[in-house]
Amino acid sequence: MEVEGSSKKMIATQAEMVEAKVPIPYRDQCAHLLIPLNKCRQAELYLPWKCETERHIYEKCEYELVMERMIKMQKIREQEANLKSGKKSPIPLIPNTANAS
């Protein structure tokens, strides 16, 4: 399963996420890392110094997703700014041949 607009693929299936009781807002491309992290947290009674490697891997994945979205948004804003300023119009409204006399 691939999410539109993202370079990361969904690894965890809906059934796995439901079985692991992953909250809906957390069902993204990093959910496959959240499932073992939550199991570790429950096994270690949520002690903050436990499960550090799992937490680090999950947070890195989330950070990469956020950075990817920020870069895409920046590109969209640059394209809109170029269109507003009249630079690099991808499709000219009036072909060059129409102005030739």
C-alpha positions as MATLAB code, in Angstrom:
seq = 'MEVEGSSKKMIATQAEMVEAKVPIPYRDQCAHLLIPLNKCRQAELYLPWKCETERHIYEKCEYELVMERMIKMQKIREQEANLKSGKKSPIPLIPNTANAS';
ca = [
       0.000    0.000    0.000;
       1.457    3.345   -1.023;
       0.382    6.750    0.187;
      -0.045    9.404   -2.487;
       2.551   12.159   -2.270;
       4.956   10.371    0.044;
       8.194    8.567   -0.630;
       7.570    6.101    2.216;
       5.279    3.128    1.816;
       2.757    1.878    4.328;
       4.195   -1.278    5.860;
       1.649   -1.979    8.592;
      -1.747   -3.112    7.370;
      -5.047   -1.770    8.679;
      -5.695   -5.094   10.417;
      -2.340   -4.954   12.225;
      -2.984   -1.385   13.359;
      -6.475   -2.244   14.609;
      -5.135   -5.304   16.442;
      -2.386   -3.206   18.069;
      -4.958   -0.501   18.948;
      -2.994    2.251   17.210;
      -5.007    5.497   17.456;
      -6.283    6.727   14.082;
      -4.175    9.936   14.055;
      -1.012    7.804   14.387;
      -1.803    5.472   11.474;
       0.728    6.880    9.058;
       3.808    5.538    7.263;
       5.593    5.147   10.622;
       2.884    3.037   12.277;
       4.917   -0.130   11.710;
       7.490    1.349   14.122;
       4.910    2.519   16.658;
       3.490   -0.977   17.167;
       6.687   -2.494   18.650;
       7.383    0.747   20.545;
       4.006    0.572   22.285;
       4.510   -3.128   23.075;
       7.896   -2.311   24.593;
       6.418    0.569   26.585;
       3.709   -1.665   28.043;
       6.229   -4.413   28.870;
       8.563   -1.932   30.593;
       5.768   -0.071   32.448;
       6.398    3.159   30.484;
       9.768    3.833   32.126;
      11.296    6.739   30.181;
      14.804    5.259   29.962;
      13.521    1.998   28.501;
      12.734    1.463   24.798;
      15.040    4.311   23.767;
      16.122    2.718   20.481;
      12.539    2.018   19.395;
      11.480    5.544   20.333;
      14.421    7.098   18.500;
      13.703    5.112   15.329;
      10.003    6.054   15.447;
      10.673    9.749   16.083;
      13.232    9.845   13.263;
      10.661    8.388   10.872;
       8.081   11.000   11.939;
      10.666   13.783   11.560;
      11.483   12.634    8.029;
       7.776   12.682    7.110;
       7.371   16.214    8.450;
      10.465   17.433    6.610;
       9.219   15.830    3.391;
       5.884   17.637    3.715;
       7.629   20.937    4.459;
       9.836   20.624    1.364;
       6.810   19.843   -0.813;
       4.936   22.838    0.559;
       7.934   25.076   -0.049;
       8.102   23.913   -3.670;
       4.376   24.592   -4.118;
       4.764   28.097   -2.687;
       7.728   28.781   -4.985;
       5.719   27.642   -8.007;
       2.793   29.866   -7.012;
       5.133   32.824   -6.490;
       6.683   32.255   -9.924;
       3.253   32.143  -11.531;
       2.150   35.342   -9.784;
       5.297   37.218  -10.744;
       5.034   36.069  -14.347;
       8.284   34.132  -14.389;
       8.670   30.729  -16.005;
       5.093   30.301  -17.121;
       4.889   26.576  -17.911;
       2.116   26.970  -20.505;
       2.082   30.275  -22.401;
      -1.380   31.725  -22.855;
      -0.496   33.263  -26.210;
       1.842   31.243  -28.431;
       4.912   33.024  -29.801;
       3.727   32.452  -33.368;
       0.579   34.547  -32.772;
       2.662   37.680  -32.156;
       4.835   37.205  -35.262;
       4.009   39.733  -37.973;
];
